[in-house]
Coordinates of C-alpha atoms in Angstrom, one line a residue:
X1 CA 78.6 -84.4 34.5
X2 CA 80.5 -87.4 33.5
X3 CA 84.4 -86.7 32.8
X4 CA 85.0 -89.9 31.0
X5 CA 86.0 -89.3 27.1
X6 CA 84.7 -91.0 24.0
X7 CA 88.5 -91.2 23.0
X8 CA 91.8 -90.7 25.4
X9 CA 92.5 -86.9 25.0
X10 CA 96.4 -87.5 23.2
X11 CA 94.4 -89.7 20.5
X12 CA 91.9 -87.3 18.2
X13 CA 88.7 -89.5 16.6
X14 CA 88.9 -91.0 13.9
X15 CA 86.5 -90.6 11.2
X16 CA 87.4 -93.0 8.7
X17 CA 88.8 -96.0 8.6
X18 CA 91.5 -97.8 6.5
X19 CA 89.7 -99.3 4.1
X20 CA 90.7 -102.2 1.3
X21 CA 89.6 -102.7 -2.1
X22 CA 89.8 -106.3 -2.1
X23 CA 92.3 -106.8 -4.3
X24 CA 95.4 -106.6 -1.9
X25 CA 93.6 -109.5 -0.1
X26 CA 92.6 -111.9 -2.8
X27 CA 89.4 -112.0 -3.0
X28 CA 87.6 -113.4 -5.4
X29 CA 84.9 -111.1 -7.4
X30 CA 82.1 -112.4 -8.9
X31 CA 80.5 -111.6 -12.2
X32 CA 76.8 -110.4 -13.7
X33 CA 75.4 -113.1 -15.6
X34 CA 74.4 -112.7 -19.1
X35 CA 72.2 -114.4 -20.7
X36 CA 72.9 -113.6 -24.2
X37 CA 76.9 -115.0 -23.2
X38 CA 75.1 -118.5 -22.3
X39 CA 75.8 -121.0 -25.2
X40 CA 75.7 -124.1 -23.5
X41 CA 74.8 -125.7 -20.0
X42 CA 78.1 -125.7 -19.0
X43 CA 78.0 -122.1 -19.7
X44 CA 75.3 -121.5 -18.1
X45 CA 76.0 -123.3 -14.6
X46 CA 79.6 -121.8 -14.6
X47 CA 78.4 -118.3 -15.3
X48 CA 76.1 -119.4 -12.1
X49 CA 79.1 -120.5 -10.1
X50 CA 80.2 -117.0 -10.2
X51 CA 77.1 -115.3 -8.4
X52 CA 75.7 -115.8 -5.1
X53 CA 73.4 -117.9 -3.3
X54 CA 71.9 -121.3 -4.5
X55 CA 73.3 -120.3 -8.1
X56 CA 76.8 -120.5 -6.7
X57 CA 76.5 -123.4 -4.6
X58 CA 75.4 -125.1 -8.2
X59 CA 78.6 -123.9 -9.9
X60 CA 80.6 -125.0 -7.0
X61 CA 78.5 -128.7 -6.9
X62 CA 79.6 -129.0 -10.8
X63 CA 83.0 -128.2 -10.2
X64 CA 83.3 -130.5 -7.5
X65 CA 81.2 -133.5 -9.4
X66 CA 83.6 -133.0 -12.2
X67 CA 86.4 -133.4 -10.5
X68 CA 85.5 -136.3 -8.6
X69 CA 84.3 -138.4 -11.9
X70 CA 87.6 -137.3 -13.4
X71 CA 89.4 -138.7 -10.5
X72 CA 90.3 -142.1 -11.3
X73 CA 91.7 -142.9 -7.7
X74 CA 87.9 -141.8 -6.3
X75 CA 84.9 -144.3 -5.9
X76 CA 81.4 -142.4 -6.0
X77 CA 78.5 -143.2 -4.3
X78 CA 75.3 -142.2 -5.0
X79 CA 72.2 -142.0 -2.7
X80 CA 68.8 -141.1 -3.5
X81 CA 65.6 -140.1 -1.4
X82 CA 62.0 -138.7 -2.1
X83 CA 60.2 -139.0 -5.3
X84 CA 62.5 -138.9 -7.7
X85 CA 61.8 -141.1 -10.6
X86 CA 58.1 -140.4 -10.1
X87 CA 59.1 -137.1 -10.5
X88 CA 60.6 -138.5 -13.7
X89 CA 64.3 -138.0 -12.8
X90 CA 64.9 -141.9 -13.4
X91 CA 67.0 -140.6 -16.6
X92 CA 69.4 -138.4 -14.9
X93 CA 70.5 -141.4 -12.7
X94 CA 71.2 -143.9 -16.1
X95 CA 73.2 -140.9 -17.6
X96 CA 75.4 -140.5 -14.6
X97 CA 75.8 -144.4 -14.8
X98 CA 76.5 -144.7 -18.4
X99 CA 79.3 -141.9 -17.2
X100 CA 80.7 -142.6 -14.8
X101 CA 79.9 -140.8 -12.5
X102 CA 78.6 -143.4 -10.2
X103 CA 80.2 -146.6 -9.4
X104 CA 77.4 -147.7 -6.8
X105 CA 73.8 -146.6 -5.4
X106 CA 72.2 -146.3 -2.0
X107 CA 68.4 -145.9 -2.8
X108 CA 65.2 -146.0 -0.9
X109 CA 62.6 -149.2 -2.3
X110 CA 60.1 -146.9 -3.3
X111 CA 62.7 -145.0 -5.6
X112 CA 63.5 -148.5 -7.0
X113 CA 60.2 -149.7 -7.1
X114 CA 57.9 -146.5 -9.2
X115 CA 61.3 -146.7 -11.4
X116 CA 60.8 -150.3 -12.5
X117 CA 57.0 -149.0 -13.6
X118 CA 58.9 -146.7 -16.3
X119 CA 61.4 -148.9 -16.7
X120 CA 58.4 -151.6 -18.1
X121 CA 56.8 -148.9 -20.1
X122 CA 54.4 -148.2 -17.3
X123 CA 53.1 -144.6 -17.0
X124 CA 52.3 -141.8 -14.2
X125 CA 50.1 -139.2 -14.8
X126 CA 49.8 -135.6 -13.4
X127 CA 47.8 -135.3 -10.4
X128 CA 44.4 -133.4 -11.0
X129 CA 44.2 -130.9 -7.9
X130 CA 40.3 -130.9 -8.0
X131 CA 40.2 -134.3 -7.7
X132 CA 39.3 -135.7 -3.9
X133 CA 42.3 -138.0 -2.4
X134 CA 39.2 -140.3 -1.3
X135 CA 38.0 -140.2 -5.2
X136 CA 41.8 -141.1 -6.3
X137 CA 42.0 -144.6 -3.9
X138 CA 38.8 -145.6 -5.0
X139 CA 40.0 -145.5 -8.5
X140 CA 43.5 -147.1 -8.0
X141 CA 45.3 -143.5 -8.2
X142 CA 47.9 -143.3 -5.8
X143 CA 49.3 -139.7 -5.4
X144 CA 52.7 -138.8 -4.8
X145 CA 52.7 -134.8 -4.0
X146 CA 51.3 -133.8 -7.8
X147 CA 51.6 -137.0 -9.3
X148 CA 50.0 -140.4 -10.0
X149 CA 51.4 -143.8 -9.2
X150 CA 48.7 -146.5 -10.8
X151 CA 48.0 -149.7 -8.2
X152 CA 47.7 -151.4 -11.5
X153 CA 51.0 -150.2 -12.1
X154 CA 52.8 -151.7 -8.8
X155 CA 50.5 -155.3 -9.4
X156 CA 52.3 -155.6 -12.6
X157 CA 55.9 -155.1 -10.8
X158 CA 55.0 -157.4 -8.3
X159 CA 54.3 -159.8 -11.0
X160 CA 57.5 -158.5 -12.8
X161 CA 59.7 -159.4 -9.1
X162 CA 57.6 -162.8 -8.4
X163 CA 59.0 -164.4 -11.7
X164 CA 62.5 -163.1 -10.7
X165 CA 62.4 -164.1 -7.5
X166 CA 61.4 -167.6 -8.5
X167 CA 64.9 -167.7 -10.2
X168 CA 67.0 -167.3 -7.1
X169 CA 68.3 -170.1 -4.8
X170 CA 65.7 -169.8 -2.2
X171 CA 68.4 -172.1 0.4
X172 CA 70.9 -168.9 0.1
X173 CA 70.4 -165.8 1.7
X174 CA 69.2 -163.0 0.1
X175 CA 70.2 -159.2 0.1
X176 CA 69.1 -156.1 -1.6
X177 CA 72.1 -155.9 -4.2
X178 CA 71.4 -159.6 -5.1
X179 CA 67.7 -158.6 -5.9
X180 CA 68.2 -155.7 -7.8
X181 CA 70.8 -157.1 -9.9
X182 CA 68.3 -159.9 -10.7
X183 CA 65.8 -157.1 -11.8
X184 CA 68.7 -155.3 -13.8
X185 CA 69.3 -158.7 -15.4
X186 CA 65.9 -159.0 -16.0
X187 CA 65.5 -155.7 -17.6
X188 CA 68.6 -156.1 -19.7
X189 CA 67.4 -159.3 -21.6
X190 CA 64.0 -157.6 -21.7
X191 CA 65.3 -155.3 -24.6
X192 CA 67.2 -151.7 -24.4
X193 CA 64.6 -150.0 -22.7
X194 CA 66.3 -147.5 -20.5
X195 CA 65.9 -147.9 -16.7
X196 CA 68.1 -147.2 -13.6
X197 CA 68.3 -151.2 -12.1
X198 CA 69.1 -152.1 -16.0
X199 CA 72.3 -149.1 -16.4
X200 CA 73.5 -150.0 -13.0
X201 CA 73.8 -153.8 -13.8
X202 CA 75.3 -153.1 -17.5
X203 CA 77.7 -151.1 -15.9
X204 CA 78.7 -153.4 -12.7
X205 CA 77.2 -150.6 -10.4
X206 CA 75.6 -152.2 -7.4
X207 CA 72.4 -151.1 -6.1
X208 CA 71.7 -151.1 -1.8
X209 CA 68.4 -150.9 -0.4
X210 CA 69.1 -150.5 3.6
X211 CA 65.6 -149.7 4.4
X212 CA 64.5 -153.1 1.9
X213 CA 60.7 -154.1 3.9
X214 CA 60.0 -150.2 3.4
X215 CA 59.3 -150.6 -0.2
X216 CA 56.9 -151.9 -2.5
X217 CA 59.5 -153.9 -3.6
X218 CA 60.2 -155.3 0.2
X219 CA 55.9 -156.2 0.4
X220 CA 56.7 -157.9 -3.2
X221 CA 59.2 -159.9 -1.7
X222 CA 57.2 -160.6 1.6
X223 CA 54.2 -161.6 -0.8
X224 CA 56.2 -164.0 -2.6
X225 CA 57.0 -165.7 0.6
X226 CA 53.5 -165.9 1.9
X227 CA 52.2 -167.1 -1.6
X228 CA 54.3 -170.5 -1.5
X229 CA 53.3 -170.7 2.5
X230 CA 49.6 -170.7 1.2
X231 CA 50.3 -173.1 -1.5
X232 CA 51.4 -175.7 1.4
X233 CA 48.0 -175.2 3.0
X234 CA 46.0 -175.9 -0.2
X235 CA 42.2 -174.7 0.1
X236 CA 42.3 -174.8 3.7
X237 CA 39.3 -172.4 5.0
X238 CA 41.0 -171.1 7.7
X239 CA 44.3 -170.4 6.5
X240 CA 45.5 -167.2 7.8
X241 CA 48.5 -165.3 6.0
X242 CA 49.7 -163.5 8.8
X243 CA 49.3 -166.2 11.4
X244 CA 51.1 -168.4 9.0
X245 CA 53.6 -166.1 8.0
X246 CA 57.5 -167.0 7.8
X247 CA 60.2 -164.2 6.4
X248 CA 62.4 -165.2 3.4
X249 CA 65.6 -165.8 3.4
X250 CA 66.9 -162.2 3.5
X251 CA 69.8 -160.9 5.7
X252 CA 70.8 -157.3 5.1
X253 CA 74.0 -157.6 6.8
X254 CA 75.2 -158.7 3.6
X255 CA 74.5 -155.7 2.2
X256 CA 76.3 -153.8 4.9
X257 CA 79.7 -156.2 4.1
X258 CA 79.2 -155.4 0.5
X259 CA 79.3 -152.2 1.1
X260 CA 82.1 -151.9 3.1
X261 CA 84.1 -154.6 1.4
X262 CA 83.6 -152.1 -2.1
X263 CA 84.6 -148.4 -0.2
X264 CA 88.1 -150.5 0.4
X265 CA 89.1 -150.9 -3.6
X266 CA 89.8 -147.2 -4.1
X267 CA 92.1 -145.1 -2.0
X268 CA 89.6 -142.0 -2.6
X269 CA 86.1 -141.6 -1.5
X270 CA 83.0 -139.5 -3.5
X271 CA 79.6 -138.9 -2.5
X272 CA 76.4 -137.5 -4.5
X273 CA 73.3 -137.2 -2.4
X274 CA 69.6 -136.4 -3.5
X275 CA 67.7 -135.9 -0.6
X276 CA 68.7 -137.4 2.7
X277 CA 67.0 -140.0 4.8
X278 CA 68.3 -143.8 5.5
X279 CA 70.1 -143.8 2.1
X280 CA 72.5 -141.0 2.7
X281 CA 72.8 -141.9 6.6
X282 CA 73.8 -145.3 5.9
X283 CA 75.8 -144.7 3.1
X284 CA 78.5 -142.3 5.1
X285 CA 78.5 -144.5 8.5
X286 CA 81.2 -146.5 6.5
X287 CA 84.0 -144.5 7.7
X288 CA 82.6 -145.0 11.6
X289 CA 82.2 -148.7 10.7
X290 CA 86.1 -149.2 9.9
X291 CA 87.0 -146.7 12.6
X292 CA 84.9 -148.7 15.7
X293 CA 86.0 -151.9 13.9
X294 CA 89.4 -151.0 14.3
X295 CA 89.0 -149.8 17.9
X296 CA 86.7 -152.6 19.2
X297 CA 88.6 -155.6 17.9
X298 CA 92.1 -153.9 18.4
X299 CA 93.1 -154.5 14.6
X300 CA 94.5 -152.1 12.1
X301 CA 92.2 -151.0 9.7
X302 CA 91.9 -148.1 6.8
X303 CA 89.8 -145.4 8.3
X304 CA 88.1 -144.5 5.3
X305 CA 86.6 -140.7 4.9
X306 CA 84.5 -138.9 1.7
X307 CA 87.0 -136.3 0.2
X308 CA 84.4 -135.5 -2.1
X309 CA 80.6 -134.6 -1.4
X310 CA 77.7 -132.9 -3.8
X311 CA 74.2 -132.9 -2.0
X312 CA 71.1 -130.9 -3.2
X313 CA 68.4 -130.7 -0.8
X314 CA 66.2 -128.1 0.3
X315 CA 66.4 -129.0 4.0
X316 CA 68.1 -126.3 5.9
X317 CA 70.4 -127.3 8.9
X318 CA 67.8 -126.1 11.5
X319 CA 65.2 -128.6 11.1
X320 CA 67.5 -131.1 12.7
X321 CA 67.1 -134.0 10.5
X322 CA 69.9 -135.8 8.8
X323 CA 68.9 -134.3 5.5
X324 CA 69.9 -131.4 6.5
X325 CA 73.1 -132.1 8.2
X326 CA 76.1 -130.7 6.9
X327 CA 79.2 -132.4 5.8
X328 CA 81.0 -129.9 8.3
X329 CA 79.1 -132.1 10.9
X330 CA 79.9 -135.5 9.4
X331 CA 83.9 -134.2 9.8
X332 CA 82.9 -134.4 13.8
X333 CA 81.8 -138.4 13.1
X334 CA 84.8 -139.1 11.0
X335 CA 83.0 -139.9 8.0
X336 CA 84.7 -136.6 5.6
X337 CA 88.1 -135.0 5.2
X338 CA 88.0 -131.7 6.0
X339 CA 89.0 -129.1 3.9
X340 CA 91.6 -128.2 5.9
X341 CA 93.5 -131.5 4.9
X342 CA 91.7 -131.5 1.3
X343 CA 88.1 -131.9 1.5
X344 CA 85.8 -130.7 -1.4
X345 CA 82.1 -130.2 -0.9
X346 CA 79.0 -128.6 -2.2
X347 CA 75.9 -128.3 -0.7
X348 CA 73.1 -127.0 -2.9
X349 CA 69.5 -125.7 -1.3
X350 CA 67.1 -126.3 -3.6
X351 CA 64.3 -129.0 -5.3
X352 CA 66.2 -131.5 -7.0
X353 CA 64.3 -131.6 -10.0
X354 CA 65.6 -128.1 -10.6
X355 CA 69.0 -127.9 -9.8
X356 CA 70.3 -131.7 -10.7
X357 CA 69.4 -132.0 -14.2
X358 CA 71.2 -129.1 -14.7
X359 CA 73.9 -130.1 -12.9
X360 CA 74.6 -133.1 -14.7
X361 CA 74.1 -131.7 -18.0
X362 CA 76.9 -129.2 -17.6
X363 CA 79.5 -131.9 -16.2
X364 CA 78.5 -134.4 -19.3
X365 CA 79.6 -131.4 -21.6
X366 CA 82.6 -130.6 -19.8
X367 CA 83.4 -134.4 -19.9
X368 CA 82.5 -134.2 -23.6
X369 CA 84.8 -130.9 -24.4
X370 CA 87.6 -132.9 -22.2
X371 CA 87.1 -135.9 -24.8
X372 CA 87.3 -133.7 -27.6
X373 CA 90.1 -132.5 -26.6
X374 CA 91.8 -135.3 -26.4
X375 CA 90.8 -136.9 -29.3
X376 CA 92.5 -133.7 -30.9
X377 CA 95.2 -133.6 -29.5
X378 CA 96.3 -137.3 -30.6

């Protein structure tokens, strides 16, 4: 038999511990949510903020977006990926514009693009699931997940861009902000149909497209181009538009100087993020910019780093994909504070369509109470 002990003979077991209530050690408690209690958004979002899982993470996003639109010394950025204003979320951007809650935008082409068809009183249509995808090209009914994007819809946008396009200095370069400023231009003499390219340039909100050629928008642009080259070659039979082809005059490294030339007028940094993809990728390589900048040319330069950050997307972190990545890995790459030094960020997993318009609701009453209050108190 073994002589070794459980327990050294002069020490008896133990059969309970010391155990804490919580209280001596701070902890926060959370609270049961009642629904009857809920008057408002706000209410509602806050009273989620004090539960668990994704329901937290939402109170703690609306906490953190408030603060950072409050924050006068903070710039916020905005990115957007997927489907969103198919997906009829186009509204929810043009509210957070209107206030102020983003000062520019980082968006895919597509997002831009199937928002210009609302944006001209275009329509999409739910998807019918019995309906064969083979059955839907045939008819001009291009599906997005469980919705309908008409061709008919995009061939009136490119005739929308052509007519813009034909405005611009075609001897200059061109970049994505120029472009969608001209359509927000466009839009805004058009009448005060609300759209997300006609808020943004209302409000002085410039709108990046990194990935531009991977967009309707992009092909509308690259048509234009080939248009005038088959102009030049009149009714010749064997004119071939590819063969032919020549780019216009677009360099997207204006963008990317535009971008970094904007992050340097306020001292603080925000970021919203929908999604993930090129949008939110080449929105935060800002601070590695300035930082290799800096260190390759041997000049002194602001390293500047997000101290604010709100993202909802459902991507978890094991995927591997930047939309998953969290801002606890972007403190590795030098593009957020951490919290250690003052950081605040939220990361909320869940479909965008659910979680953000209630997020935004909520902070647009707590901005409206804060004006109230205000008002009152002079």
């Amino acid at each position: 038999m073994s002589d070794r002990h459980p327990h050294p003979p002069h020490e008896p077991p133990r059969a309970v511990r010391d155990l804490n209530d919580g209280v001596e050690d701070q902890l926060v408690p959370i609270t049961a949510l009642d629904p009857l209690q809920i008057k408002s958004f706000d209410d509602l979002v806050t009273a989620m903020g004090r539960t668990a899982f994704s329901g937290r993470s939402l109170g703690e996003a609306c906490d953190v977006l408030t603060e950072m639109t409050l924050d006068p010394e903070c710039l916020i950025v905005a990115t957007f990926s997927g489907a969103m204003t198919v997906a009829k979320m186009g509204m929810v951007i043009v509210r957070m514009i209107e206030a102020g809650m983003i000062h520019a935008i980082i968006s895919t082409g597509a997002l831009m693009a199937h928002g210009l068809s609302e944006a001209v009183g275009l329509l999409h249509y739910k998807a019918n699931p019995n309906v064969p995808d083979e059955v839907l090209f045939q008819k001009g009914y291009n599906r997005v997940y469980d919705t309908l994007e008409m061709e008919k819809n995009l061939n009136t946008i490119d005739e929308f861009v052509r007519a813009e396009l034909d405005k611009l200095d075609p001897n200059v370069p061109w970049s994505s902000e120029m472009i969608c400023r001209q359509l927000g231009k466009a839009l805004a003499e058009m009448g005060d149909s609300p759209g997300i390219l006609r808020s943004a340039y209302l409000h002085n909100v410039p709108v990046y497209v990194p990935a531009f050629t991977d967009s309707e928008i992009g092909l509308d642009v690259a048509v234009w181009k080939l248009r005038q080259i088959h102009a030049q070659h009149g009714s010749d039979p064997h004119f071939d538009p590819f063969k032919h082809a020549a780019p216009p005059a677009f360099n997207p490294f204006l963008d990317l100087l535009s971008y970094a030339k904007l992050i340097a007028t306020k001292k603080k940094l925000g970021i919203f993020t929908i999604g993930g993809g090129v949008p939110r990728n080449w929105a935060q390589q800002v601070g590695p910019f300035y930082d290799i900048v800096g260190h390759r040319l041997g000049v002194e330069v602001t390293h500047p780093r997000f101290q604010y950050g709100v993202r909802i997307c459902p991507e978890p972190v094991h995927w591997g994909g930047l939309s998953g990545c969290t801002y606890s890995e972007g403190v590795s790459w030098g593009k957020f504070v951490p919290p250690n030094e003052g950081g605040r960020y939220a990361e909320v997993y869940a479909d965008a369509t659910v979680a953000w318009p209630l997020l935004v609701r909520a902070v647009l009453e707590r901005l409206e109470k804060r004006r109230n209050k205000a008002t009152e108190a002079k």
